[in-house]
Amino acid sequence: MTEADIDRQWWKEAVVYQIYPRSFKDTDGDGVGDLPGIVDELDYLSDLGVDVVWLNPVYESPGADNGYDIADYRAIDDQFGDMGDWEDLLEGLHDRDIKLIMDLVVNHTSDEHEWFVESQKSRDNPYRDYYIWREGRPAEEAEYECDEGPDGEVPPNNWQSFFGGPAWSYDERTEEWYLHIFDEKQPDLNWENPAVRKEIYDMMTWWLEKGIDGFRMDVINLISKPADLADGADPEALVVGADRFMNGPRIHEFLSEMHEEVLADYDAMTVGEMAAIDAEQAREYARDGMNMAFTFDHVRLDFGPNGRWSHGEFTLPELKGAMTYWQESLGDEGWNAVFLGNHDEPRIVSRFGNDEAYRVESAKLLATLLNTLQGTPYILQGDELGMTNYPFESLDEVRDVDTLNNVRVARERGQFTDDAEMLDLVRQRSRDNARTPMQWSGEETHAGFTDGEPWIPVNPNYQAVNVADARADAESVWHYYRRVVDLRHGSDLLTYGDYQLYLPDHEELWVYTRTLGDDTVLVVLNFSDAETTFEPPADFVGRDATLLVGNYDVEGAVDTVESTTLQPWEARVYDLD
């Protein structure tokens, strides 16, 4: 690619910071983070250098899934504040040239949404067809085991919920089953109904008219279900039935319609959460108007024989291969959303780095990776500090419905031999790892997050890992994030340049270049607890090289590319002359 070929878009040049409001900062002492708490720290975001805030849901919700069960799409939940507080947040962000994208959760609603409340009243209620209701199946006709409902019936098909157990719940009032791919309090919307789609498009327009800059679209490739609701048949699917309800038959029709009816009229950023897609499918979604997609190949490498809720191991070549596939596949059409973690994943330094002896070094290395790959980088609150997984000692400390439901199902099938084995998996896998409160101070109670009792425990390492200490230490993870974010902002090459992987089978080193026209940057990352020798490929040997950034004290060196020893978890980014 040359500079003349660049298709410039603001969202390609942005660095995104994800805020999980419940855990960011609490100002009223109820133990739950709120909108005024975010407003209080807007200068913190500006100082870090981010361009976009992705705000997890703050809509009215009973909180069964921490806001992803929405009861009113146009109201702010009072635990976070009110619409005036939200408007203060938007204005404060825009005053600092930071854009705001909101979570769009339209695969499902809360069962306390007025649409579903009406839908439950009778089979002929006008809102009945807003959701997916079906009669059960005689148990003797089903080829799957399931707890029976009344009269010996079982759910309409064998689909399973991502949160464990069947994807159907029985409603005694109307004597039918409703579909919920997630929790039973999150019934799936029926996108086949044009009235549902119009409601959603009107709601999206309402938010865009209020001034937001786009949407992160939750599980958006699940919204189209096949009319026959046939049993899942793929034993390798993420959950039973996913081969039917992921990337369904009308998905591209629905998303193209969404673009034409809403998004085409705005300069809005869109990023779709899309499990189980390949590069060709991603390009199809781009043609539907989706700017970029979260893809999950690299965060499934440590799944075990029972999928996500079992231990697995992966190698660096596997991680390189998973991410390189996307780097190489979306160069001409589509765009990468570059992430290592978010509110649904473990902390990145615990998963991909070393959160003990080399926590600082590996956190900096991961920051280098995020900001030098092709695509828009996403930083989850706290990753800029090197926050780690939580050391759960009991399920009493867990708040996540996904974790609790899946532990229950795993116990029912005899997966765990004892509680120690179960807790070890929870420490590795639970979404709550990413949701513990932001660690603002090492001296204040509850890390300066709240004056009350926090809704979820604060990580006990907050006295060593916190904002106050990090900002005071020029060599901290926080300051390193600032440097690599600044480096990316100042470089068309790091935003738009082509990616090429070297040494794909090396077990410790991840080596790649970014190239734009005649300019090349070389990135060398040592994913190892040991010193590792870098033997450069022959075409690099002897080339003049300026070290642009590194996480050990060798910055500013001007040298040539040659064999060198890298320290544990060392990262170097060279400008090749």
PDB file of C-alpha atoms in Angstrom, residues 305-467:
ATOM      1  CA  PRO A 305     -12.208 -30.319  25.954  1.00  0.00           C
ATOM      2  CA  ASN A 306     -15.445 -28.917  27.440  1.00  0.00           C
ATOM      3  CA  GLY A 307     -15.088 -25.664  25.584  1.00  0.00           C
ATOM      4  CA  ARG A 308     -14.819 -22.340  27.369  1.00  0.00           C
ATOM      5  CA  TRP A 309     -15.469 -23.842  30.788  1.00  0.00           C
ATOM      6  CA  SER A 310     -12.458 -26.115  30.834  1.00  0.00           C
ATOM      7  CA  HIS A 311      -8.707 -25.611  30.801  1.00  0.00           C
ATOM      8  CA  GLY A 312      -6.705 -25.598  27.602  1.00  0.00           C
ATOM      9  CA  GLU A 313      -3.193 -24.633  26.567  1.00  0.00           C
ATOM     10  CA  PHE A 314      -1.911 -22.734  23.553  1.00  0.00           C
ATOM     11  CA  THR A 315       1.445 -21.882  22.034  1.00  0.00           C
ATOM     12  CA  LEU A 316       2.772 -18.579  20.757  1.00  0.00           C
ATOM     13  CA  PRO A 317       2.783 -19.859  17.145  1.00  0.00           C
ATOM     14  CA  GLU A 318      -0.936 -20.589  17.554  1.00  0.00           C
ATOM     15  CA  LEU A 319      -1.586 -17.078  18.876  1.00  0.00           C
ATOM     16  CA  LYS A 320       0.453 -15.538  16.080  1.00  0.00           C
ATOM     17  CA  GLY A 321      -1.358 -17.638  13.523  1.00  0.00           C
ATOM     18  CA  ALA A 322      -4.814 -16.722  14.808  1.00  0.00           C
ATOM     19  CA  MET A 323      -4.151 -12.989  14.771  1.00  0.00           C
ATOM     20  CA  THR A 324      -2.059 -12.998  11.601  1.00  0.00           C
ATOM     21  CA  TYR A 325      -4.955 -14.627   9.741  1.00  0.00           C
ATOM     22  CA  TRP A 326      -7.025 -11.510  10.361  1.00  0.00           C
ATOM     23  CA  GLN A 327      -4.144  -9.108   9.754  1.00  0.00           C
ATOM     24  CA  GLU A 328      -3.573 -10.611   6.315  1.00  0.00           C
ATOM     25  CA  SER A 329      -7.211 -11.176   5.370  1.00  0.00           C
ATOM     26  CA  LEU A 330      -8.751  -7.727   5.764  1.00  0.00           C
ATOM     27  CA  GLY A 331      -6.193  -5.549   4.038  1.00  0.00           C
ATOM     28  CA  ASP A 332      -8.303  -4.570   1.018  1.00  0.00           C
ATOM     29  CA  GLU A 333     -11.842  -4.858   2.383  1.00  0.00           C
ATOM     30  CA  GLY A 334     -12.946  -4.591   5.976  1.00  0.00           C
ATOM     31  CA  TRP A 335     -11.020  -3.456   9.036  1.00  0.00           C
ATOM     32  CA  ASN A 336      -9.707  -5.110  12.177  1.00  0.00           C
ATOM     33  CA  ALA A 337     -10.837  -4.372  15.715  1.00  0.00           C
ATOM     34  CA  VAL A 338      -7.659  -5.205  17.633  1.00  0.00           C
ATOM     35  CA  PHE A 339      -8.298  -6.413  21.169  1.00  0.00           C
ATOM     36  CA  LEU A 340      -6.885  -8.875  23.662  1.00  0.00           C
ATOM     37  CA  GLY A 341      -9.508  -8.454  26.356  1.00  0.00           C
ATOM     38  CA  ASN A 342     -12.786  -6.805  27.252  1.00  0.00           C
ATOM     39  CA  HIS A 343     -15.533  -7.063  29.882  1.00  0.00           C
ATOM     40  CA  ASP A 344     -16.245 -10.675  28.824  1.00  0.00           C
ATOM     41  CA  GLU A 345     -12.667 -11.954  28.978  1.00  0.00           C
ATOM     42  CA  PRO A 346      -9.970 -12.451  31.628  1.00  0.00           C
ATOM     43  CA  ARG A 347      -7.404  -9.712  32.170  1.00  0.00           C
ATOM     44  CA  ILE A 348      -4.900  -9.636  29.336  1.00  0.00           C
ATOM     45  CA  VAL A 349      -1.742  -9.659  31.450  1.00  0.00           C
ATOM     46  CA  SER A 350      -3.010 -12.757  33.275  1.00  0.00           C
ATOM     47  CA  ARG A 351      -4.004 -14.521  30.074  1.00  0.00           C
ATOM     48  CA  PHE A 352      -1.317 -13.583  27.564  1.00  0.00           C
ATOM     49  CA  GLY A 353       1.465 -12.232  29.795  1.00  0.00           C
ATOM     50  CA  ASN A 354       2.991 -12.996  33.173  1.00  0.00           C
ATOM     51  CA  ASP A 355       1.003 -11.386  35.983  1.00  0.00           C
ATOM     52  CA  GLU A 356       3.581 -12.139  38.658  1.00  0.00           C
ATOM     53  CA  ALA A 357       7.348 -11.643  38.178  1.00  0.00           C
ATOM     54  CA  TYR A 358       6.991  -9.843  34.848  1.00  0.00           C
ATOM     55  CA  ARG A 359       3.636  -8.130  35.235  1.00  0.00           C
ATOM     56  CA  VAL A 360       4.963  -4.687  34.275  1.00  0.00           C
ATOM     57  CA  GLU A 361       7.139  -5.893  31.416  1.00  0.00           C
ATOM     58  CA  SER A 362       4.498  -8.155  29.890  1.00  0.00           C
ATOM     59  CA  ALA A 363       1.762  -5.521  30.261  1.00  0.00           C
ATOM     60  CA  LYS A 364       3.970  -3.111  28.316  1.00  0.00           C
ATOM     61  CA  LEU A 365       4.682  -5.742  25.671  1.00  0.00           C
ATOM     62  CA  LEU A 366       0.947  -6.324  25.193  1.00  0.00           C
ATOM     63  CA  ALA A 367       0.423  -2.561  24.890  1.00  0.00           C
ATOM     64  CA  THR A 368       3.038  -2.574  22.128  1.00  0.00           C
ATOM     65  CA  LEU A 369       1.259  -5.382  20.314  1.00  0.00           C
ATOM     66  CA  LEU A 370      -2.163  -3.712  20.518  1.00  0.00           C
ATOM     67  CA  ASN A 371      -0.911  -0.422  19.136  1.00  0.00           C
ATOM     68  CA  THR A 372       1.300  -1.721  16.337  1.00  0.00           C
ATOM     69  CA  LEU A 373      -1.045  -4.187  14.667  1.00  0.00           C
ATOM     70  CA  GLN A 374      -3.219  -3.110  11.728  1.00  0.00           C
ATOM     71  CA  GLY A 375      -6.663  -2.075  12.954  1.00  0.00           C
ATOM     72  CA  THR A 376      -8.333  -0.008  15.654  1.00  0.00           C
ATOM     73  CA  PRO A 377      -6.952  -0.871  19.126  1.00  0.00           C
ATOM     74  CA  TYR A 378      -9.264  -1.325  22.130  1.00  0.00           C
ATOM     75  CA  ILE A 379      -8.106  -0.839  25.720  1.00  0.00           C
ATOM     76  CA  LEU A 380     -10.261  -2.081  28.605  1.00  0.00           C
ATOM     77  CA  GLN A 381     -10.224   0.174  31.660  1.00  0.00           C
ATOM     78  CA  GLY A 382      -7.422  -0.908  33.945  1.00  0.00           C
ATOM     79  CA  ASP A 383      -5.315  -2.630  31.313  1.00  0.00           C
ATOM     80  CA  GLU A 384      -3.316   0.590  31.096  1.00  0.00           C
ATOM     81  CA  LEU A 385      -2.329  -0.127  34.729  1.00  0.00           C
ATOM     82  CA  GLY A 386      -1.572  -3.811  34.196  1.00  0.00           C
ATOM     83  CA  MET A 387      -4.558  -4.933  36.289  1.00  0.00           C
ATOM     84  CA  THR A 388      -4.722  -8.694  36.828  1.00  0.00           C
ATOM     85  CA  ASN A 389      -7.250 -11.449  37.343  1.00  0.00           C
ATOM     86  CA  TYR A 390      -8.936 -11.638  40.744  1.00  0.00           C
ATOM     87  CA  PRO A 391      -7.839 -14.408  43.179  1.00  0.00           C
ATOM     88  CA  PHE A 392     -11.315 -15.833  43.866  1.00  0.00           C
ATOM     89  CA  GLU A 393     -11.460 -17.860  47.077  1.00  0.00           C
ATOM     90  CA  SER A 394     -15.193 -18.578  46.996  1.00  0.00           C
ATOM     91  CA  LEU A 395     -18.194 -18.394  44.679  1.00  0.00           C
ATOM     92  CA  ASP A 396     -19.543 -15.864  47.190  1.00  0.00           C
ATOM     93  CA  GLU A 397     -17.182 -13.370  45.549  1.00  0.00           C
ATOM     94  CA  VAL A 398     -18.603 -14.047  42.055  1.00  0.00           C
ATOM     95  CA  ARG A 399     -21.332 -11.828  40.620  1.00  0.00           C
ATOM     96  CA  ASP A 400     -21.397 -12.960  36.993  1.00  0.00           C
ATOM     97  CA  VAL A 401     -24.508 -14.914  35.979  1.00  0.00           C
ATOM     98  CA  ASP A 402     -22.550 -16.591  33.182  1.00  0.00           C
ATOM     99  CA  THR A 403     -19.968 -17.924  35.621  1.00  0.00           C
ATOM    100  CA  LEU A 404     -22.517 -19.076  38.207  1.00  0.00           C
ATOM    101  CA  ASN A 405     -24.756 -20.808  35.664  1.00  0.00           C
ATOM    102  CA  ASN A 406     -21.892 -22.578  33.923  1.00  0.00           C
ATOM    103  CA  VAL A 407     -20.385 -23.734  37.206  1.00  0.00           C
ATOM    104  CA  ARG A 408     -23.789 -25.168  38.163  1.00  0.00           C
ATOM    105  CA  VAL A 409     -24.097 -27.022  34.842  1.00  0.00           C
ATOM    106  CA  ALA A 410     -20.514 -28.313  35.080  1.00  0.00           C
ATOM    107  CA  ARG A 411     -21.176 -29.621  38.576  1.00  0.00           C
ATOM    108  CA  GLU A 412     -24.339 -31.353  37.424  1.00  0.00           C
ATOM    109  CA  ARG A 413     -22.379 -33.252  34.799  1.00  0.00           C
ATOM    110  CA  GLY A 414     -19.640 -34.140  37.301  1.00  0.00           C
ATOM    111  CA  GLN A 415     -16.897 -32.070  35.693  1.00  0.00           C
ATOM    112  CA  PHE A 416     -15.196 -30.981  38.932  1.00  0.00           C
ATOM    113  CA  THR A 417     -13.632 -33.350  41.442  1.00  0.00           C
ATOM    114  CA  ASP A 418     -13.644 -30.699  44.195  1.00  0.00           C
ATOM    115  CA  ASP A 419     -14.128 -26.982  44.843  1.00  0.00           C
ATOM    116  CA  ALA A 420     -10.411 -26.279  44.423  1.00  0.00           C
ATOM    117  CA  GLU A 421     -10.553 -27.452  40.816  1.00  0.00           C
ATOM    118  CA  MET A 422     -13.684 -25.406  40.216  1.00  0.00           C
ATOM    119  CA  LEU A 423     -12.219 -22.222  41.711  1.00  0.00           C
ATOM    120  CA  ASP A 424      -9.034 -22.633  39.716  1.00  0.00           C
ATOM    121  CA  LEU A 425     -11.122 -22.536  36.536  1.00  0.00           C
ATOM    122  CA  VAL A 426     -13.173 -19.565  37.784  1.00  0.00           C
ATOM    123  CA  ARG A 427      -9.935 -17.638  38.434  1.00  0.00           C
ATOM    124  CA  GLN A 428      -8.856 -18.317  34.873  1.00  0.00           C
ATOM    125  CA  ARG A 429     -12.150 -17.878  33.047  1.00  0.00           C
ATOM    126  CA  SER A 430     -14.741 -15.756  34.867  1.00  0.00           C
ATOM    127  CA  ARG A 431     -15.865 -12.535  33.240  1.00  0.00           C
ATOM    128  CA  ASP A 432     -15.702 -10.952  36.687  1.00  0.00           C
ATOM    129  CA  ASN A 433     -11.915 -10.840  36.313  1.00  0.00           C
ATOM    130  CA  ALA A 434     -12.367  -7.877  33.993  1.00  0.00           C
ATOM    131  CA  ARG A 435     -15.110  -6.282  36.084  1.00  0.00           C
ATOM    132  CA  THR A 436     -13.459  -5.689  39.446  1.00  0.00           C
ATOM    133  CA  PRO A 437     -13.337  -2.000  40.375  1.00  0.00           C
ATOM    134  CA  MET A 438     -10.878   0.416  38.828  1.00  0.00           C
ATOM    135  CA  GLN A 439      -7.915   0.830  41.148  1.00  0.00           C
ATOM    136  CA  TRP A 440      -7.482   4.585  41.614  1.00  0.00           C
ATOM    137  CA  SER A 441      -5.385   4.705  44.772  1.00  0.00           C
ATOM    138  CA  GLY A 442      -3.313   2.431  46.967  1.00  0.00           C
ATOM    139  CA  GLU A 443      -4.082   4.369  50.127  1.00  0.00           C
ATOM    140  CA  GLU A 444      -7.847   4.854  50.118  1.00  0.00           C
ATOM    141  CA  THR A 445     -10.434   2.271  51.149  1.00  0.00           C
ATOM    142  CA  HIS A 446     -11.607   0.119  48.235  1.00  0.00           C
ATOM    143  CA  ALA A 447      -8.838   1.575  46.028  1.00  0.00           C
ATOM    144  CA  GLY A 448     -10.611   4.922  45.839  1.00  0.00           C
ATOM    145  CA  PHE A 449     -13.421   3.404  43.784  1.00  0.00           C
ATOM    146  CA  THR A 450     -16.178   3.991  46.373  1.00  0.00           C
ATOM    147  CA  ASP A 451     -16.812   5.159  49.924  1.00  0.00           C
ATOM    148  CA  GLY A 452     -19.408   2.397  50.277  1.00  0.00           C
ATOM    149  CA  GLU A 453     -19.319  -1.357  49.930  1.00  0.00           C
ATOM    150  CA  PRO A 454     -18.338  -2.187  46.319  1.00  0.00           C
ATOM    151  CA  TRP A 455     -20.768  -4.290  44.317  1.00  0.00           C
ATOM    152  CA  ILE A 456     -17.908  -6.695  43.604  1.00  0.00           C
ATOM    153  CA  PRO A 457     -14.679  -7.047  45.600  1.00  0.00           C
ATOM    154  CA  VAL A 458     -11.657  -4.913  44.768  1.00  0.00           C
ATOM    155  CA  ASN A 459      -8.573  -6.851  43.699  1.00  0.00           C
ATOM    156  CA  PRO A 460      -6.353  -7.098  46.801  1.00  0.00           C
ATOM    157  CA  ASN A 461      -3.275  -6.039  44.796  1.00  0.00           C
ATOM    158  CA  TYR A 462      -4.598  -2.460  44.496  1.00  0.00           C
ATOM    159  CA  GLN A 463      -1.915  -1.128  46.843  1.00  0.00           C
ATOM    160  CA  ALA A 464       0.690  -2.070  44.236  1.00  0.00           C
ATOM    161  CA  VAL A 465      -1.395  -1.513  41.088  1.00  0.00           C
ATOM    162  CA  ASN A 466      -3.239   1.795  40.991  1.00  0.00           C
ATOM    163  CA  VAL A 467      -3.620   5.039  39.054  1.00  0.00           C
TER     164      VAL A 467
END
